[in-house]
Structures are given as C-alpha cells and as structure tokens.
Coordinates of C-alpha atoms and ligand atoms in Angstrom, one line a residue:
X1 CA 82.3 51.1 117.7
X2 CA 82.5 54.6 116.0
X3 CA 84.1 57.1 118.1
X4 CA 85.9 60.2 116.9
X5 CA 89.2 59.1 116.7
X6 CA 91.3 60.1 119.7
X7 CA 94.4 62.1 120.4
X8 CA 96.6 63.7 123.3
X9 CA 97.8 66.9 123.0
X10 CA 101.7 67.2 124.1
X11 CA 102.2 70.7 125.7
X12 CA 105.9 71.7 126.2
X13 CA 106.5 74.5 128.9
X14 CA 109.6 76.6 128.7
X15 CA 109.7 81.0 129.4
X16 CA 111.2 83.5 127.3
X17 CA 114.2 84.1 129.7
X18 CA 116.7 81.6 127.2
X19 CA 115.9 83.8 124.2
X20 CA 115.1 82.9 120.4
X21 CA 117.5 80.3 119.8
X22 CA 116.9 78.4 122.7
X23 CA 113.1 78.3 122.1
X24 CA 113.8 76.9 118.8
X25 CA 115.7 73.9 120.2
X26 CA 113.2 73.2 122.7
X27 CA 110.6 72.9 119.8
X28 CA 112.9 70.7 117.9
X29 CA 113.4 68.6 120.4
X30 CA 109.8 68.6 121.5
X31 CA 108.7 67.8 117.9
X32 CA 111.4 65.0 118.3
X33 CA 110.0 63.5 121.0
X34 CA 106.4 63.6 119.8
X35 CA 107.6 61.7 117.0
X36 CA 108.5 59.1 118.8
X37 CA 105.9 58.3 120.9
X38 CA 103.7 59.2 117.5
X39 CA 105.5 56.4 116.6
X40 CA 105.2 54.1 119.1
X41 CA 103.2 50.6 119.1
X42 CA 102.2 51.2 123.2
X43 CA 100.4 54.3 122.4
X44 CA 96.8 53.9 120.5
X45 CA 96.0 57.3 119.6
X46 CA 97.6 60.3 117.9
X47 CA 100.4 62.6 119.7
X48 CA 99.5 66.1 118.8
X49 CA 102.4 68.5 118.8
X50 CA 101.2 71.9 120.7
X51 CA 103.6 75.8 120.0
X52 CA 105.8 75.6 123.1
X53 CA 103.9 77.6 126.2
X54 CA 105.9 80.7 127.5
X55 CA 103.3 82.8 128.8
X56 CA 100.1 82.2 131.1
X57 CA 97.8 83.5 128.9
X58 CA 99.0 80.9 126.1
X59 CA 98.8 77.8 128.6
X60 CA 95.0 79.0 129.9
X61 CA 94.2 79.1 126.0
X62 CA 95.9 75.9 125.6
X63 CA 93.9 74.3 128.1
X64 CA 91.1 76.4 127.2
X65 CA 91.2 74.4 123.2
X66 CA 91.7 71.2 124.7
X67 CA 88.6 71.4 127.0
X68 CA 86.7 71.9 124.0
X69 CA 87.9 69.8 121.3
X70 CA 86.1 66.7 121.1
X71 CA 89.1 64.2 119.9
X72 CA 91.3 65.5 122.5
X73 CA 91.1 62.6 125.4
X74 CA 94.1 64.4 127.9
X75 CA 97.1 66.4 128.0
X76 CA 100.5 65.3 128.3
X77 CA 102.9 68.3 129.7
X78 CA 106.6 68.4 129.8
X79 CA 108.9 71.2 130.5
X80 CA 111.5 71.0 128.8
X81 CA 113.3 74.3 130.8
X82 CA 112.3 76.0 133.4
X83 CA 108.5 77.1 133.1
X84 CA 108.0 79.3 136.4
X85 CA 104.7 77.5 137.6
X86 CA 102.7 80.4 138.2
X87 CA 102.1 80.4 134.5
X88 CA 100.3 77.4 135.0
X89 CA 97.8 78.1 137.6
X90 CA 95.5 79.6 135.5
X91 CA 95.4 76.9 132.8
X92 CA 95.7 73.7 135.4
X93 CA 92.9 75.8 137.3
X94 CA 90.9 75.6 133.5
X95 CA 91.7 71.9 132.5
X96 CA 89.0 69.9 132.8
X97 CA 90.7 67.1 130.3
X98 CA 92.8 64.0 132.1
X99 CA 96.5 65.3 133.0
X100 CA 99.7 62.9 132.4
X101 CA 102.8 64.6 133.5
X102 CA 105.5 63.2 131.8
X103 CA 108.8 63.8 133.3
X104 CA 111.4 63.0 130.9
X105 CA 114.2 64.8 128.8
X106 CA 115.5 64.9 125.3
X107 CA 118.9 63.2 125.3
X108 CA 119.4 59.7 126.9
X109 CA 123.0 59.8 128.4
X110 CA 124.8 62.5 130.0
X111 CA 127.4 63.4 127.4
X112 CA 130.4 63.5 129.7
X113 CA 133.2 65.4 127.9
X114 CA 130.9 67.7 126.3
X115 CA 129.1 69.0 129.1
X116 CA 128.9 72.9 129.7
X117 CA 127.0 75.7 130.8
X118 CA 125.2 75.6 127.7
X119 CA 123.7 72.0 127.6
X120 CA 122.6 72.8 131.5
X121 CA 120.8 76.2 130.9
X122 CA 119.1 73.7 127.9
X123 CA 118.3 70.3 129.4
X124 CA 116.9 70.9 132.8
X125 CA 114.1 69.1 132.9
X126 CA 114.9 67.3 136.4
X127 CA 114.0 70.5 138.1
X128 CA 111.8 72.3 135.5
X129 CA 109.2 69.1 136.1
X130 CA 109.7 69.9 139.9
X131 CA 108.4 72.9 139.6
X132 CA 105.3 71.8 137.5
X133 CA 105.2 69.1 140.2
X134 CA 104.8 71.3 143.0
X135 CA 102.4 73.8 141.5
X136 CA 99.5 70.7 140.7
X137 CA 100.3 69.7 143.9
X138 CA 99.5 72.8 145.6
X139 CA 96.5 73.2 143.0
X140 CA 95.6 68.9 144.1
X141 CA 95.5 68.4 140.4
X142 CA 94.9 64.8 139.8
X143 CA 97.6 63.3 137.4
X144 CA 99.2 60.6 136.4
X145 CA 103.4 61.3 136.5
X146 CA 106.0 59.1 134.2
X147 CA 109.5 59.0 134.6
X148 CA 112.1 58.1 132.5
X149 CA 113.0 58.4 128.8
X150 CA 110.6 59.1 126.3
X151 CA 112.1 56.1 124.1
X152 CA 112.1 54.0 126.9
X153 CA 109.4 51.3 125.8
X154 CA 108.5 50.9 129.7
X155 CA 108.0 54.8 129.6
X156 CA 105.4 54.5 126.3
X157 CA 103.8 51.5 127.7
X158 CA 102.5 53.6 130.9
X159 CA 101.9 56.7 128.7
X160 CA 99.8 54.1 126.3
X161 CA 97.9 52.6 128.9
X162 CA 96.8 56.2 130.6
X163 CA 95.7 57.3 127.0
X164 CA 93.8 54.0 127.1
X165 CA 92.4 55.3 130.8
X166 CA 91.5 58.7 129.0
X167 CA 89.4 57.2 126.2
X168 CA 87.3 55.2 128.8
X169 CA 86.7 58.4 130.5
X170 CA 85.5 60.4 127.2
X171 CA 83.5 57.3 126.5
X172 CA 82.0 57.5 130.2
X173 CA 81.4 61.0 129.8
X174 CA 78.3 60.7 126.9
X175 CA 77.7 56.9 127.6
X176 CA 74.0 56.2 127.5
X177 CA 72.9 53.2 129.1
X178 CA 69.2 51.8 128.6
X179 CA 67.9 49.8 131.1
X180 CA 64.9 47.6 130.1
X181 CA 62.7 47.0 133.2
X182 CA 64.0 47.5 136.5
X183 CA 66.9 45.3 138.5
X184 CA 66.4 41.6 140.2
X185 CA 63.7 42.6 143.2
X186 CA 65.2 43.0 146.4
X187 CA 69.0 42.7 145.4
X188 CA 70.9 45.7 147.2
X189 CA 73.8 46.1 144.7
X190 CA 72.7 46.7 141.6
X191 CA 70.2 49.5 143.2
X192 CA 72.7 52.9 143.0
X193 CA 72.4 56.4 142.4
X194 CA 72.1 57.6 138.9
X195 CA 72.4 60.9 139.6
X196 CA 75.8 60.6 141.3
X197 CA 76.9 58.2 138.6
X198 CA 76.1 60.4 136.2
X199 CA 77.7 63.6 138.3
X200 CA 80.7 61.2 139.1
X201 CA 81.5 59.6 135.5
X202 CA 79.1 61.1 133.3
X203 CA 77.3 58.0 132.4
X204 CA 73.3 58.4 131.8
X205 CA 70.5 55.4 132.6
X206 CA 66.9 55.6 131.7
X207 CA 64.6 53.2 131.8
X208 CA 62.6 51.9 129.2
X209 CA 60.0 49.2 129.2
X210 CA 60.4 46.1 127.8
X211 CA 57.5 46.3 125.6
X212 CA 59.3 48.9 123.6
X213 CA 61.5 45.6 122.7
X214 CA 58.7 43.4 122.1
X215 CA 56.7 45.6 120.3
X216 CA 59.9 45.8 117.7
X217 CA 60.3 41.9 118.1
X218 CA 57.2 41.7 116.6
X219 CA 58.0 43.5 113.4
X220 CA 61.5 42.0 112.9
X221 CA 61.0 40.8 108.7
X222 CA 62.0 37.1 107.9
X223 CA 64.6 37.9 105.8
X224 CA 66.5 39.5 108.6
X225 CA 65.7 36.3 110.7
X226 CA 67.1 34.1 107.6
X227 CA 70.2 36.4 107.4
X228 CA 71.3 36.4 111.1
X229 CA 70.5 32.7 111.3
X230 CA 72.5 32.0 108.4
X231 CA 75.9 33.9 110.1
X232 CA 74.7 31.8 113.6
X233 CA 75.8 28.6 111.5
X234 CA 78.7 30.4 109.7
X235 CA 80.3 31.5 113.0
X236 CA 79.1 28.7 115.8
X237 CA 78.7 25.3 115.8
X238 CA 75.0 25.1 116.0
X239 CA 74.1 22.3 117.5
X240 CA 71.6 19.4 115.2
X241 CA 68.0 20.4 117.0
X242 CA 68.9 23.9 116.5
X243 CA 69.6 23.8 113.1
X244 CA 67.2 23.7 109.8
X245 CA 64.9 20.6 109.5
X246 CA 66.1 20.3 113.2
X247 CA 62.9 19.5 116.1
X248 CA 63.8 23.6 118.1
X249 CA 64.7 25.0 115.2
X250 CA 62.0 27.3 115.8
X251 CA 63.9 28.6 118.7
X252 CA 66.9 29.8 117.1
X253 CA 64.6 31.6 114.7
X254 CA 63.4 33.3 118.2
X255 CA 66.4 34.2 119.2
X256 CA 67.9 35.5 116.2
X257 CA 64.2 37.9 115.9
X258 CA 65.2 39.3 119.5
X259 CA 68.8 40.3 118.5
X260 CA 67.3 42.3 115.4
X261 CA 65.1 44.0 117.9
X262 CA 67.8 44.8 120.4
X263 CA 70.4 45.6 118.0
X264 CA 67.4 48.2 116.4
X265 CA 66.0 49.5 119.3
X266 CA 69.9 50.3 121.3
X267 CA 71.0 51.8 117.6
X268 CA 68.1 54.2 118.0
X269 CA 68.3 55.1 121.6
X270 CA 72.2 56.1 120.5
X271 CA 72.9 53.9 123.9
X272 CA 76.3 51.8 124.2
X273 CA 75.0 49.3 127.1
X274 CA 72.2 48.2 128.4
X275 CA 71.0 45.9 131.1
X276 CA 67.7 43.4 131.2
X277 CA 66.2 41.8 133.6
X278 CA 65.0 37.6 133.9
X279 CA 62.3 39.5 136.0
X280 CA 60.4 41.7 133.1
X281 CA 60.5 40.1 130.1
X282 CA 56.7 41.2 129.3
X283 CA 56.1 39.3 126.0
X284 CA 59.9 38.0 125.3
X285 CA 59.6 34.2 124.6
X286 CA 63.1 34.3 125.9
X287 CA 65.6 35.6 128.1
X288 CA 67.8 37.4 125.8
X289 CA 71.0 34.9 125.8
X290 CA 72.9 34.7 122.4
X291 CA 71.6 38.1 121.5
X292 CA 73.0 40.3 124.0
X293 CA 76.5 37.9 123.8
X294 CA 77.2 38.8 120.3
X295 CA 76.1 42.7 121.4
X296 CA 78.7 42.4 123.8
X297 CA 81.0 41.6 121.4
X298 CA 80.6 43.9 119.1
X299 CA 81.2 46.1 121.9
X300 CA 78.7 46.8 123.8
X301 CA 78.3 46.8 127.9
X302 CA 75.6 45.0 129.3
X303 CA 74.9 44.0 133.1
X304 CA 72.5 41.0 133.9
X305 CA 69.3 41.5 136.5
X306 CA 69.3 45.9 135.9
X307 CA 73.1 46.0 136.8
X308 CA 73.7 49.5 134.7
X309 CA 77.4 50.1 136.9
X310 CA 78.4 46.4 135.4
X311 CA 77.1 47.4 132.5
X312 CA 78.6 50.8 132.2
X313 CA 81.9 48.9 133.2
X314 CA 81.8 46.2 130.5
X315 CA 81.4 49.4 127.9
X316 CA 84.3 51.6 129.0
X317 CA 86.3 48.8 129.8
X318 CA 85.5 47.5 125.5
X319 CA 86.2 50.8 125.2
X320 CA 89.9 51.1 126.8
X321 CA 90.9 47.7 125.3
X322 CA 90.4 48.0 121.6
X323 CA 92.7 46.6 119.7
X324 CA 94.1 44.6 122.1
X325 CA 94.5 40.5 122.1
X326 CA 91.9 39.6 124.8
X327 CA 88.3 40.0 125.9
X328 CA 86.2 41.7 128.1
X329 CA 82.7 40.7 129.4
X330 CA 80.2 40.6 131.7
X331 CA 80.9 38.4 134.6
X332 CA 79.7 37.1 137.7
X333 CA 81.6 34.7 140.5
X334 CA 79.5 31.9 140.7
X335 CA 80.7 28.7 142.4
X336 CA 84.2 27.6 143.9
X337 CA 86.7 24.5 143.6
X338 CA 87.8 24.4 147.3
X339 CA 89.4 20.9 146.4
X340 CA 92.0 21.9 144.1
X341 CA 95.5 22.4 145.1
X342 CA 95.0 26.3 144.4
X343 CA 91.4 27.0 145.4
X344 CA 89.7 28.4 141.9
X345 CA 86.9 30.5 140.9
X346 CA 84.1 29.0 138.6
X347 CA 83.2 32.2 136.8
X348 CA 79.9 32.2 134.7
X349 CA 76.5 33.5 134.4
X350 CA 73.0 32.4 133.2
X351 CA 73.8 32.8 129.5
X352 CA 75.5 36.6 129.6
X353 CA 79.5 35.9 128.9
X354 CA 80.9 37.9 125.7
X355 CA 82.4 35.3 123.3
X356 CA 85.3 37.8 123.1
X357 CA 86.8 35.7 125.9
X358 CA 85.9 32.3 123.9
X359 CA 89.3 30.3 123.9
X360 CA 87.7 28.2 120.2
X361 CA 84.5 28.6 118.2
X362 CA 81.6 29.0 120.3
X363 CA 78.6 26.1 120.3
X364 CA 75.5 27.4 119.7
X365 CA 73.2 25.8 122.4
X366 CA 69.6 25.7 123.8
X367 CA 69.0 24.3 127.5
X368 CA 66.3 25.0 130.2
X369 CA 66.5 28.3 132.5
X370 CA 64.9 26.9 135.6
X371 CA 63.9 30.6 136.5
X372 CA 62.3 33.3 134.4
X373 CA 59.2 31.4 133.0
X374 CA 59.9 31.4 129.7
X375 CA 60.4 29.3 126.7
X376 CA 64.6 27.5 126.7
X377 CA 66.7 30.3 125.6
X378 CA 69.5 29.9 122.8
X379 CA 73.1 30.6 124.6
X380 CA 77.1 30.3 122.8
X381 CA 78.9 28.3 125.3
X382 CA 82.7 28.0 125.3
X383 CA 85.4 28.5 128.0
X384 CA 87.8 31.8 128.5
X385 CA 92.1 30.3 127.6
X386 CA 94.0 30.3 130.4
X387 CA 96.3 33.7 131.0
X388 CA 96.5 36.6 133.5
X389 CA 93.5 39.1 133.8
X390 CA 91.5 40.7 136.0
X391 CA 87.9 41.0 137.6
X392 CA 86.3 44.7 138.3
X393 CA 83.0 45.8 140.1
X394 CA 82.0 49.2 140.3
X395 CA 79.9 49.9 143.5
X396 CA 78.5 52.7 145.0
X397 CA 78.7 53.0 148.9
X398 CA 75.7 55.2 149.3
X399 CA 78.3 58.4 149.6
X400 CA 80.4 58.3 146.9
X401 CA 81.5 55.1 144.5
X402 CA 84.8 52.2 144.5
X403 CA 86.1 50.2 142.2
X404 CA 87.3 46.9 143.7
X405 CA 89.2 45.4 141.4
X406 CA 90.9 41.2 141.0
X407 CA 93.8 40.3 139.8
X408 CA 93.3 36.5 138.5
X409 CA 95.3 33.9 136.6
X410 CA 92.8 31.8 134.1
X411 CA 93.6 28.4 134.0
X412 CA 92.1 25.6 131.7
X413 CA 89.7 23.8 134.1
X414 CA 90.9 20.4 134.9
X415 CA 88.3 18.5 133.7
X416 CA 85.4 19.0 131.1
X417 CA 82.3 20.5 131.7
X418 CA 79.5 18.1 129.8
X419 CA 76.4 19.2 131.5
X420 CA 77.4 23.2 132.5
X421 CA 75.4 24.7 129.7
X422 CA 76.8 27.9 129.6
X423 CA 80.2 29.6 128.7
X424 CA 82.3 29.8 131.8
X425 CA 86.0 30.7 132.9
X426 CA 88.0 29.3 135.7
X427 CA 90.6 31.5 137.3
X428 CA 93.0 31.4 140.5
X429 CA 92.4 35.2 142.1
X430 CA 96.0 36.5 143.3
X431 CA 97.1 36.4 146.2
X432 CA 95.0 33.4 146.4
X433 CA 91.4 32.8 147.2
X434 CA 90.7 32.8 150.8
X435 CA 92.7 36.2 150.9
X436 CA 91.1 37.4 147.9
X437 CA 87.6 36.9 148.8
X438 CA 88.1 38.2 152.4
X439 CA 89.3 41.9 150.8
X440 CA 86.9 41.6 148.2
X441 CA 83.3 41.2 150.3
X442 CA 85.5 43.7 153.0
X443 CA 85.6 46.1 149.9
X444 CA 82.0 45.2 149.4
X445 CA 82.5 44.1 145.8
X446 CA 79.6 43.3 143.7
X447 CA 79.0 39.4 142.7
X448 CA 78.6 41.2 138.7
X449 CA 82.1 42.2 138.0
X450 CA 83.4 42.9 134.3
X451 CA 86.4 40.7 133.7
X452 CA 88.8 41.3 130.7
X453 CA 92.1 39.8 129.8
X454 CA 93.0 42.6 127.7
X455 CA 94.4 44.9 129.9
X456 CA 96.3 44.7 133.7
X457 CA 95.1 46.6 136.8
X458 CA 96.9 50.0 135.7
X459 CA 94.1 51.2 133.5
X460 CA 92.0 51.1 136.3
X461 CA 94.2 52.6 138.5
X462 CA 94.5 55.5 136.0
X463 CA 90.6 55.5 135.4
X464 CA 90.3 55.6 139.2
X465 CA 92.7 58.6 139.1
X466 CA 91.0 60.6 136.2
X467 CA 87.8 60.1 138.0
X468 CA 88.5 60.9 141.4
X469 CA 86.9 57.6 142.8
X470 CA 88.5 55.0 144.8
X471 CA 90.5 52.0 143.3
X472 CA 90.7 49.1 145.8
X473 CA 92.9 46.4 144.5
X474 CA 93.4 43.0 145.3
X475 CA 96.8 41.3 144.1
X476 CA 99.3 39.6 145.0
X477 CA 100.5 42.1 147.4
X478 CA 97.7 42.0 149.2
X479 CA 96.9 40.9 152.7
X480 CA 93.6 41.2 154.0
X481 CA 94.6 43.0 157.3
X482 CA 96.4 45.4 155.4
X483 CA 93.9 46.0 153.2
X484 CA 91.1 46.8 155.2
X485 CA 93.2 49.2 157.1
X486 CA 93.6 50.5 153.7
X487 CA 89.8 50.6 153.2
X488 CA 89.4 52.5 156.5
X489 CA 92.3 55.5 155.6
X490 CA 90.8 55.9 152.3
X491 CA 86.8 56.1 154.2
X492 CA 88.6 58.9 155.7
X493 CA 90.8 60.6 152.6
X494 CA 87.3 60.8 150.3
X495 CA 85.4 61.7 153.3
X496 CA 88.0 65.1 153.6
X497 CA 88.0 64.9 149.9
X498 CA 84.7 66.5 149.8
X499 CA 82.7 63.2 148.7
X500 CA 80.5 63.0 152.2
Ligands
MN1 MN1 73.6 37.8 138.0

C-alpha cells in the first residue's frame, strides 16, 4: 500500500591526503559498486550514489539530508581509504536514520603479480572500515556490519534484507493504528503502554468507538454490497447457502456491508492496522471475519481482542515482505498434536488468518461463534502450505519492550480438518516443541503472534537492532537453559542501557 518509494543512500568515506586522482578512482569505483547492488535482485529499493565524504562538515550535512528526506530508509557507509574517524563523530552523532556498515572492497582477488605500493595506498578498506568500526563503537551506534564482496550474492542478500528491516521501521515510525473498542476484559497481554510504544517505535493507537463503524455500516449503498459480493464469488468458493437464491444469503450481504464500512472508515482515519474486539461490537450483526481477512491482505495489520502490538506487527511485518513469495498474518497458538511423531502446533484463530498464507482458493464459509452474541459470521477458511517460517510477538515487559520470536517448519496436517471451520496452519516450532514452548512462555511471549513465511528471523533481528529493543529468538540452536540465562544477561544489558 502506497508508500513513497524507498531508497538507501551509499556514503563512501575517503580524506583528501591521496590527492585528485585518487579521489576520482574512489568515486569510480564507488559508482561501480552502487551499480551493482542497484542491480541486484536481493535488494528492493534504490541505491543512491552520495559525492565521496572527505571532510566532517560534508559527512554531518550528509547525515544531516538523509535525516530529513522522506524516501531515504538508512545509510550504507563504506570507506573505501582511510577516512580518519573523527570526521564522523559529528555526522554518526546527527544520524537518526538506520546504519548498515558495509565492509567490503572494490576488487575480488588480490592481483598477485601486480601488487604495489600504489594498489595498497588505494584499496585499504580492511583497516579503513576498522577505523569506522571503532569510532561507532565508541559512539554505541547501533548498526548492522556486512562482510564480504559487494558482488557476493550472500553479501546483497544481508544488505537486502536490512533495507527490508529499514522500511518496517519508516513504516513504524507514522503507523497509525485504530483501535475499535477496548481489548478482551481482563487479559494482561494485550494491555501495554502506548506512550512507550509510540516513544519506542513510533507507532500511534487511539481509540475509537465502534459506533463510528456502525453508524457507516448503516449507510453502505447496495451497489457497493452487489459489487463486493460479486468479487466474494469471483475469488472464493462460496459455499451454496451463502450464495444468491441461497437460505443465509442474507448474511454474506452482511458481511460484505461491514467491509465497506471498515475499508471507509480506516481509509479516512489514514490508519494501516487496526484491532476489534468480540467484546464491543455495539450494533455489528457480526464479528468482523472475512472483512478484516481480505484487509489483511491487502496489507493491513490487524490484532484480534484490542491487540494493537500484534497488530502493529502484522503491518510492518506486510510492510518488510512486499514482494516476496509468502504471507503474513495474524496468528494465534491455539491447540497441540502431542501424538505425532514431532509434536506440532495447531495455529488458528476465531476467523482472523490473512488468506495471504492460503495454500489454494479460499472457501467462503458461515458457522456459529459460540461467544460474542451475535448473528454466525462469514469467514475464508483454507490451510497455510507447508515450508519454513516464523512466529513473532511483540510484548512489552512493563519497562521496556521484546520481541520473542519462532522459528517453525509448516507441514501439511496429516489428516483433513471437516468440522474446524476456520483457516488454520500446522507447523513443527524448531528446535522442537517442548523446548520451544518452554523459552517461549520464559520469554513471556504473547498467545497473538504475527506469523509470515515470507521472510526468516534476520529481518527481525535487524528490526530489533534499528529499534534498540530486544530480540529473543527461538531456533534450532536453542536450549531452554541457555536461553533463559540469555533472558536474564539481557534484563541486565537494557536495564544499563538506560531502558529502566
Ligand atoms: Mn485471540
């Protein structure tokens, strides 16, 4: 969904001590390597070539232009020579966009026989990045470093997936989220602080009341019902009592009337996710099911029972994974398979899951919710294709916020599923479940996660980094021992970090 389309700015640091005609090779070969990873299928946005930085004054302004420019997502830097550090306290100091340090040089091999003063004085890279190194160090600049040669496809893979981490964190930064009603009453987890959220990542919730909804529901024209109905058949297989001349018919009509409203009343608002509640749905005939499955699809966040940090998740993680094979939705844990020779997840929700992880074409279907106290809500229900992916909650522990993060393998459930009436995936967490759940409820993870098969953990881990907020991941290096020791140094790293 519409954003200003994205770009890194590469910023090459060199001095003036190697005079004219060494400048101009290091911009060649600067321009050289920006055309390549212009070029490159692993990174989504633009490379922007920056005038090679000799001076402090031209790195502050640097940093400076790319604070301000709206399409700029992060900085890449490089120095080609040697760019005394110094320089780059002043701009570091000033850069408020995400940092990727991308230690590389220009030429692949070392050319044996040709080697000479000359080449050295040019292609010192492996200790001008040292010194860049040691200065964000000093300053504690969060970064993400890359090794290796720019060509490498390994090397633009890691470069694409930070730029990926970068546009979640522009998206976070104006993300409005409306939440309509409060959360489920008494549930701890989906509580939070907005303030801090907003402080931490930028994100914004309000409130609004779910008469604002109704009230449009009321006014949704015919024709708009017809129309929406009309691509419900074209897209789903509706089932017969859905369907025109069919005995609920009626209830589709419903349906399709509530995503007019929400679609209107979000577009308004200007806010990418939003979150309901089965608890306030004032005069809603029913829980919003099919509607707020095709929002998510079309990119929106969305977290069930108030859960604005799910559905601030779902959002930026849409956000990060555009264009890439694989969905992301809204999730939730919701029963095991202890029987099976590896112990599996059962991963559903009341009617929530995106059809961006539907495997075939969705059924459109209408079955009882045996809470809310509402009429049977219309629901797509499919099941996610088997393949790696990952589970993420966002949590905040009262003094600062984690990610706890899953790695899982999706399998094709071993039977069928005639009477589960709502979409579903089944997965195998890694390392396997026992160990998984045991870090996950030590990490205190959330029972709403977003899950995605788009993307693997490193996104996060870069999102983690840009942010400044813990990443606690669960794979299949992970031993529950281990890990809480690991929950217990980083209580301690964020609590010097200045988050207490
Ligand atoms: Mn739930």
């Amino acid at each position: 969904m519409d954003v200003d389309k994205p770009e890194v700015w590469f910023l090459t640091g060199s001095q003036s001590l190697y005079g004219e005609d060494a400048l101009r090779k290091v911009e060649e070969q600067s321009s050289s390597i920006v055309r390549g990873l212009s070029e490159s299928a692993a990174i989504p946005v633009s490379v922007t070539p920056k005038p090679v930085l000799t001076t402090p004054d031209a790195i502050r302004q640097a940093c400076l232009d790319a604070n301000a420019d709206a399409r700029c997502v992060g900085v890449v830097t490089w120095m080609h020579t040697f760019s005394p550090a110094k320089m780059w306290i002043a701009g570091l100091t000033a850069l408020q966009k995400p940092l990727l340090h991308l230690h590389t040089q220009h030429n692949l091999a070392l050319p044996w026989a040709e080697i000479d003063m000359d080449f050295m004085n040019l292609n010192q890279s492996a200790h001008g990045d040292r010194e860049f190194g040691y200065l964000a160090t000093r300053l504690r600049h969060r970064r993400k470093i890359v090794v290796g040669h720019w060509g490498d496809p390994e090397v633009q893979r890691r470069i694409g997936t930070w730029t990926r981490a970068a546009c979640g964190w522009r998206e976070a930064q104006g993300l409005r989220i409306a939440r309509l009603g409060d959360n489920m009453r008494e549930v701890a987890v989906t509580e939070g602080d907005k303030v801090e959220a907003q402080i931490r990542l930028g994100v914004s919730v309000n409130g609004y009341g779910v008469g604002d909804l109704t009230g449009r529901a009321s006014q949704v024209e015919d024709v708009d019902i017809d129309l929406l109905v009309k691509t419900y058949e074209d897209e789903y297989d509706v089932v017969p009592e859905l369907r025109k001349g069919g005995a609920r018919h009626d209830s589709l009509r419903e349906a399709a009337r509530i995503e007019v409203a929400l679609r209107g009343f979000l577009k308004d608002l200007g806010a990418k996710a939003f979150t309901d509640t089965f608890e306030d749905l004032g005069k809603l005939r029913q829980l919003p099911g099919i509607a707020v499955q095709r929002l998510m699809a079309e990119g929106y966040g969305f977290g069930a029972e108030g859960d604005w940090m799910a559905a601030a998740l779902v959002r930026i993680m849409k956000v990060m994974a555009a264009g890439l094979e694989g969905g992301t939705s809204f999730m939730e844990d919701y029963t095991y398979n202890f029987a099976a020779e590896v112990p599996q997840v059962l991963g559903a929700h009341m009617l929530e899951i995106c059809p961006s992880i539907a495997a075939g074409r969705p059924s459109c279907e209408i079955h009882p919710l045996a809470i809310g106290a509402r009429e049977d809500p219309v629901r797509l229900v499919f099941t996610a294709p088997p393949g790696p992916g990952f589970v993420v909650a966002l949590l905040d522990l009262g003094t600062r916020l984690r990610l706890v993060a899953n790695e899982v393998d999706v399998i094709e459930p071993e039977e069928d599923l005639p009477k589960l009436p709502v979409a579903r995936a089944v997965w195998q967490p890694r390392p396997n479940l026992a160990a998984a759940a045991e870090a996950w409820l030590m990490a205190g993870g959330s029972h709403h996660t977003c899950f995605s098969q788009a993307l693997g953990l490193e996104v996060l881990d870069d999102f983690a980094e840009i942010a400044g907020i813990e990443l606690a991941a669960i794979g299949n290096d992970t031993l529950p021992h281990r890990f809480r020791d690991e929950l217990r140094w980083n209580q301690v790293y964020y609590h010097l970090a200045g988050a207490l």
